[in-house]
């Protein structure tokens, strides 16, 4: 497959789980109408970003995989003939939960899943309370549209994750995301944060010679504990294998946009910039250490 049409669906979320899922599904339908073969949804698209506070009642939001959401998304994928990357709060067992990306094949079956490996624990992003770190490693998921290197949000700051996906044959890096600003930060700091977020992911494209798709949510979500909440900055984007921006979404508007990727360009770029060839793996042993004291 030389050309791959990828749909990026960003939208706001509320405490109405059904309305959120419908918004995601309507975005998938709109992308399919524009010719999408693959559609990527934002992180935890079924609901509000509940990790602003530590609250055991939020575990009730988790669901099994396969489960209700994958059944509905699977039926939609089959009816539209598209591959879908969804992001769900997985209930694996009582007391064991993951932040999990699920790839649904165009025949409605589950092609594979990825459990978020890097788990943040910062003010407003208390994910370690909710999510057990992934145990499935960094392995691309085989689909009818190619080998997808699916990662999740906080993973996007770690070059090791992108590299391992590339080394396993991923043809595309995909990041469902939920990230935004605190209103306590001034506009200059907010701008630096968003630019850093885009830059590091574009750098993964450059360093690995692969296209990157990143899909983020929009809207203000209040902090249940009375804090300032989070203004999610949208800006879903697609970048080519040299980090070139192919599309950038708005900061605050729902969108369902299709971007056409030239999948043959990775081969061309890697012939000119053969980073994989020139890696000195015989001298990288210390990368397995936390820090070189």
Short mmCIF file of C-alpha atoms in Angstrom, two decimals:
data_model
loop_
_atom_site.label_atom_id
_atom_site.label_comp_id
_atom_site.label_asym_id
_atom_site.label_seq_id
_atom_site.Cartn_x
_atom_site.Cartn_y
_atom_site.Cartn_z
CA UNK A 1 0.00 0.00 0.00
CA UNK A 2 1.64 3.21 -1.21
CA UNK A 3 -1.00 5.77 -0.19
CA UNK A 4 -2.71 5.48 3.18
CA UNK A 5 -5.60 7.76 4.09
CA UNK A 6 -5.67 8.31 7.85
CA UNK A 7 -8.54 9.92 9.73
CA UNK A 8 -7.80 12.03 12.83
CA UNK A 9 -10.79 12.49 15.15
CA UNK A 10 -10.55 15.04 17.97
CA UNK A 11 -13.48 16.16 20.11
CA UNK A 12 -14.44 17.33 23.59
CA UNK A 13 -15.71 14.91 26.23
CA UNK A 14 -18.32 15.14 28.97
CA UNK A 15 -19.54 12.88 31.77
CA UNK A 16 -22.05 11.37 29.33
CA UNK A 17 -20.27 8.19 28.24
CA UNK A 18 -22.79 7.37 25.53
CA UNK A 19 -22.56 10.84 24.01
CA UNK A 20 -18.77 10.63 23.98
CA UNK A 21 -18.75 7.27 22.22
CA UNK A 22 -21.27 8.58 19.70
CA UNK A 23 -19.03 11.59 19.05
CA UNK A 24 -16.13 9.25 18.35
CA UNK A 25 -18.24 7.02 16.12
CA UNK A 26 -19.65 10.00 14.21
CA UNK A 27 -16.07 11.18 13.68
CA UNK A 28 -15.17 7.75 12.31
CA UNK A 29 -18.13 7.88 9.94
CA UNK A 30 -17.15 11.36 8.75
CA UNK A 31 -13.57 10.24 8.15
CA UNK A 32 -14.73 7.15 6.26
CA UNK A 33 -16.88 9.35 4.02
CA UNK A 34 -13.70 11.29 3.19
CA UNK A 35 -11.94 8.10 2.17
CA UNK A 36 -10.16 7.11 5.38
CA UNK A 37 -8.77 3.58 5.51
CA UNK A 38 -7.46 3.98 9.07
CA UNK A 39 -9.05 6.16 11.78
CA UNK A 40 -7.30 7.17 15.01
CA UNK A 41 -9.20 8.28 18.11
CA UNK A 42 -7.91 10.29 21.08
CA UNK A 43 -6.80 8.79 24.38
CA UNK A 44 -9.63 7.53 26.66
CA UNK A 45 -12.23 8.96 24.28
CA UNK A 46 -15.21 7.43 26.11
CA UNK A 47 -15.18 9.93 28.95
CA UNK A 48 -13.65 12.78 30.87
CA UNK A 49 -9.98 12.57 31.74
CA UNK A 50 -10.62 11.23 35.24
CA UNK A 51 -6.98 11.18 36.40
CA UNK A 52 -7.00 14.75 37.73
CA UNK A 53 -7.80 13.29 41.17
CA UNK A 54 -7.35 9.90 42.88
CA UNK A 55 -10.84 8.44 43.33
CA UNK A 56 -11.55 4.72 43.63
CA UNK A 57 -15.06 5.17 42.18
CA UNK A 58 -13.48 5.97 38.80
CA UNK A 59 -12.49 2.33 38.45
CA UNK A 60 -16.16 1.68 37.65
CA UNK A 61 -15.47 3.28 34.26
CA UNK A 62 -13.17 0.45 33.22
CA UNK A 63 -14.36 -2.30 30.89
CA UNK A 64 -13.04 -5.63 29.64
CA UNK A 65 -11.41 -6.11 26.24
CA UNK A 66 -13.19 -7.55 24.31
CA UNK A 67 -16.16 -5.72 25.75
CA UNK A 68 -19.03 -3.33 25.01
CA UNK A 69 -16.95 -0.63 23.32
CA UNK A 70 -14.92 -2.98 21.14
CA UNK A 71 -18.15 -4.71 20.08
CA UNK A 72 -19.71 -1.45 18.92
CA UNK A 73 -16.55 -0.17 17.31
CA UNK A 74 -16.01 -3.55 15.68
CA UNK A 75 -19.46 -3.46 14.13
CA UNK A 76 -18.77 0.06 12.86
CA UNK A 77 -15.38 -0.90 11.45
CA UNK A 78 -16.96 -3.80 9.57
CA UNK A 79 -19.81 -1.71 8.20
CA UNK A 80 -17.43 1.02 6.98
CA UNK A 81 -14.49 -1.18 6.00
CA UNK A 82 -11.97 0.82 8.04
CA UNK A 83 -9.30 0.03 10.63
CA UNK A 84 -9.84 1.84 13.95
CA UNK A 85 -7.37 2.70 16.72
CA UNK A 86 -9.36 3.14 19.94
CA UNK A 87 -8.16 3.95 23.47
CA UNK A 88 -9.92 2.38 26.46
CA UNK A 89 -9.70 2.03 30.23
CA UNK A 90 -9.21 -1.73 30.44
CA UNK A 91 -10.46 -3.84 33.35
CA UNK A 92 -8.19 -6.86 33.18
CA UNK A 93 -9.10 -8.28 36.61
CA UNK A 94 -10.38 -6.91 39.92
CA UNK A 95 -7.81 -4.36 41.03
CA UNK A 96 -5.83 -4.64 37.77
CA UNK A 97 -6.45 -1.95 35.15
CA UNK A 98 -4.60 -0.65 32.09
CA UNK A 99 -4.66 2.32 29.74
CA UNK A 100 -5.01 0.30 26.55
CA UNK A 101 -5.04 1.06 22.85
CA UNK A 102 -7.04 -1.41 20.78
CA UNK A 103 -6.69 -1.82 17.04
CA UNK A 104 -9.84 -3.07 15.32
CA UNK A 105 -9.51 -4.60 11.87
CA UNK A 106 -11.87 -3.64 9.06
CA UNK A 107 -13.67 -6.98 9.41
CA UNK A 108 -14.61 -6.01 12.96
CA UNK A 109 -12.14 -8.28 14.76
CA UNK A 110 -9.49 -7.13 17.23
CA UNK A 111 -6.16 -7.08 15.43
CA UNK A 112 -4.20 -6.41 18.61
CA UNK A 113 -3.73 -4.14 21.56
CA UNK A 114 -1.05 -2.15 23.36
CA UNK A 115 -0.99 -1.39 27.07
CA UNK A 116 0.55 1.99 27.92
CA UNK A 117 4.08 1.42 29.21
CA UNK A 118 5.12 4.82 30.59
CA UNK A 119 2.70 6.02 33.28
CA UNK A 120 2.88 9.64 34.52
CA UNK A 121 2.22 10.86 38.04
CA UNK A 122 2.11 14.65 37.99
CA UNK A 123 -0.29 17.28 39.36
CA UNK A 124 -3.54 16.79 37.42
CA UNK A 125 -2.26 13.60 35.77
CA UNK A 126 -2.35 10.98 38.55
CA UNK A 127 -2.27 7.97 36.25
CA UNK A 128 -0.15 5.71 38.42
CA UNK A 129 -3.12 5.42 40.79
CA UNK A 130 -5.28 3.99 38.00
CA UNK A 131 -3.07 2.23 35.46
CA UNK A 132 -0.77 -0.74 35.84
CA UNK A 133 2.23 -0.32 33.50
CA UNK A 134 1.88 -2.32 30.31
CA UNK A 135 3.32 -5.82 30.03
CA UNK A 136 3.02 -6.39 26.28
CA UNK A 137 6.22 -4.63 25.21
CA UNK A 138 6.69 -2.46 22.15
CA UNK A 139 5.36 -4.56 19.29
CA UNK A 140 3.69 -3.28 16.10
CA UNK A 141 0.22 -4.55 15.33
CA UNK A 142 -0.29 -6.24 11.97
CA UNK A 143 -3.33 -4.93 10.05
CA UNK A 144 -4.65 -4.83 6.52
CA UNK A 145 -3.24 -1.29 6.19
CA UNK A 146 0.23 -2.11 7.51
CA UNK A 147 2.19 -2.63 10.73
CA UNK A 148 1.07 0.01 13.22
CA UNK A 149 3.39 1.16 15.99
CA UNK A 150 0.70 2.18 18.48
CA UNK A 151 1.82 3.97 21.65
CA UNK A 152 -0.13 6.14 24.11
CA UNK A 153 0.33 9.75 25.27
CA UNK A 154 3.16 9.82 27.87
CA UNK A 155 5.00 7.28 25.70
CA UNK A 156 5.44 10.07 23.17
CA UNK A 157 8.21 11.67 25.25
CA UNK A 158 10.42 8.57 25.17
CA UNK A 159 12.59 7.99 22.08
CA UNK A 160 13.24 4.42 23.19
CA UNK A 161 9.59 3.46 22.64
CA UNK A 162 9.50 4.87 19.11
CA UNK A 163 12.85 3.27 18.26
CA UNK A 164 11.81 -0.17 19.46
CA UNK A 165 8.62 0.03 17.40
CA UNK A 166 10.66 1.04 14.35
CA UNK A 167 13.15 -1.76 14.94
CA UNK A 168 10.26 -4.25 14.98
CA UNK A 169 9.09 -3.10 11.55
CA UNK A 170 6.44 -0.50 12.36
CA UNK A 171 5.45 1.47 9.26
CA UNK A 172 3.65 4.22 11.16
CA UNK A 173 3.83 5.62 14.70
CA UNK A 174 0.47 6.43 16.32
CA UNK A 175 -0.16 8.30 19.58
CA UNK A 176 -3.68 8.62 21.06
CA UNK A 177 -3.25 11.50 23.52
CA UNK A 178 -4.87 13.54 26.29
CA UNK A 179 -2.73 16.57 27.10
CA UNK A 180 -3.45 20.18 27.86
CA UNK A 181 -2.59 23.34 29.74
CA UNK A 182 -3.11 24.38 33.33
CA UNK A 183 -4.67 27.83 33.60
CA UNK A 184 -2.07 28.60 36.26
CA UNK A 185 0.62 28.74 33.55
CA UNK A 186 1.16 31.96 31.61
CA UNK A 187 0.64 32.02 27.81
CA UNK A 188 4.38 31.86 27.12
CA UNK A 189 4.78 28.68 29.19
CA UNK A 190 1.69 27.18 27.58
CA UNK A 191 3.17 27.84 24.16
CA UNK A 192 6.48 26.23 25.11
CA UNK A 193 4.70 23.13 26.35
CA UNK A 194 2.68 22.66 23.18
CA UNK A 195 5.71 23.27 20.96
CA UNK A 196 7.76 20.75 22.96
CA UNK A 197 4.98 18.19 22.58
CA UNK A 198 4.88 18.59 18.81
CA UNK A 199 8.65 18.81 18.43
CA UNK A 200 9.46 15.60 20.30
CA UNK A 201 7.00 13.59 18.22
CA UNK A 202 8.24 15.09 14.97
CA UNK A 203 11.73 14.13 16.14
CA UNK A 204 10.59 10.50 16.45
CA UNK A 205 9.50 10.71 12.81
CA UNK A 206 12.91 12.07 11.80
CA UNK A 207 14.98 9.66 13.90
CA UNK A 208 13.10 6.62 12.61
CA UNK A 209 12.13 7.69 9.10
CA UNK A 210 8.45 7.04 9.80
CA UNK A 211 5.20 9.04 9.60
CA UNK A 212 3.65 10.01 12.92
CA UNK A 213 -0.03 10.49 13.78
CA UNK A 214 -0.96 12.16 17.09
CA UNK A 215 -4.60 12.70 18.12
CA UNK A 216 -5.51 14.83 21.13
CA UNK A 217 -8.79 15.93 22.74
CA UNK A 218 -10.13 19.47 23.09
CA UNK A 219 -12.13 21.42 25.66
CA UNK A 220 -11.89 22.44 29.30
CA UNK A 221 -12.41 19.71 31.88
CA UNK A 222 -12.80 20.90 35.48
CA UNK A 223 -10.84 19.41 38.34
CA UNK A 224 -13.25 17.51 40.65
CA UNK A 225 -11.04 18.54 43.55
CA UNK A 226 -11.54 22.23 42.90
CA UNK A 227 -8.33 22.98 41.01
CA UNK A 228 -8.02 24.91 37.78
CA UNK A 229 -8.71 21.87 35.60
CA UNK A 230 -7.18 21.20 32.20
CA UNK A 231 -7.63 23.01 28.89
CA UNK A 232 -6.86 20.31 26.35
CA UNK A 233 -5.04 21.85 23.42
CA UNK A 234 -6.22 19.71 20.51
CA UNK A 235 -3.65 20.30 17.75
CA UNK A 236 -3.91 16.73 16.47
CA UNK A 237 -1.37 16.40 13.69
CA UNK A 238 0.26 14.23 11.06
CA UNK A 239 3.95 14.40 10.21
CA UNK A 240 5.94 12.74 7.45
CA UNK A 241 9.16 10.71 7.82
CA UNK A 242 11.33 13.84 7.88
CA UNK A 243 9.15 15.44 10.54
CA UNK A 244 7.40 17.64 8.02
CA UNK A 245 3.94 18.69 9.16
CA UNK A 246 1.29 17.36 6.81
CA UNK A 247 -1.67 18.61 8.86
CA UNK A 248 -2.28 20.41 12.14
CA UNK A 249 -5.75 20.61 13.68
CA UNK A 250 -7.18 23.53 15.62
CA UNK A 251 -6.69 24.04 19.34
CA UNK A 252 -10.38 24.15 20.29
CA UNK A 253 -12.61 22.77 17.53
CA UNK A 254 -13.87 19.21 16.94
CA UNK A 255 -12.45 17.79 13.74
CA UNK A 256 -12.59 14.68 11.63
CA UNK A 257 -9.90 15.14 9.03
CA UNK A 258 -8.26 12.75 6.58
CA UNK A 259 -4.58 12.99 5.74
CA UNK A 260 -3.00 11.05 2.88
CA UNK A 261 0.36 9.49 3.73
CA UNK A 262 2.87 8.45 1.08
CA UNK A 263 4.04 5.22 2.68
CA UNK A 264 6.82 4.75 0.08
CA UNK A 265 8.63 7.83 1.37
CA UNK A 266 9.99 6.04 4.43
CA UNK A 267 12.09 3.80 2.18
CA UNK A 268 13.36 6.81 0.23
CA UNK A 269 14.19 8.79 3.36
CA UNK A 270 15.93 5.88 5.08
CA UNK A 271 18.19 5.38 2.06
CA UNK A 272 19.39 8.97 2.40
CA UNK A 273 19.45 9.05 6.21
CA UNK A 274 20.32 5.45 7.24
CA UNK A 275 20.17 5.87 11.01
CA UNK A 276 19.34 2.23 11.61
CA UNK A 277 22.45 1.18 9.67
CA UNK A 278 24.77 3.40 11.70
CA UNK A 279 23.54 2.63 15.20
CA UNK A 280 26.39 1.52 17.49
CA UNK A 281 24.51 -1.11 19.42
CA UNK A 282 27.79 -2.53 20.75
CA UNK A 283 28.22 0.66 22.81
CA UNK A 284 24.66 1.24 24.05
CA UNK A 285 24.67 -1.15 26.99
CA UNK A 286 24.32 1.64 29.54
CA UNK A 287 20.93 2.56 28.10
CA UNK A 288 19.51 -0.24 30.23
CA UNK A 289 20.57 1.68 33.35
CA UNK A 290 18.29 4.25 34.97
CA UNK A 291 21.16 6.74 35.15
CA UNK A 292 24.92 6.73 34.60
CA UNK A 293 26.12 7.68 38.08
#
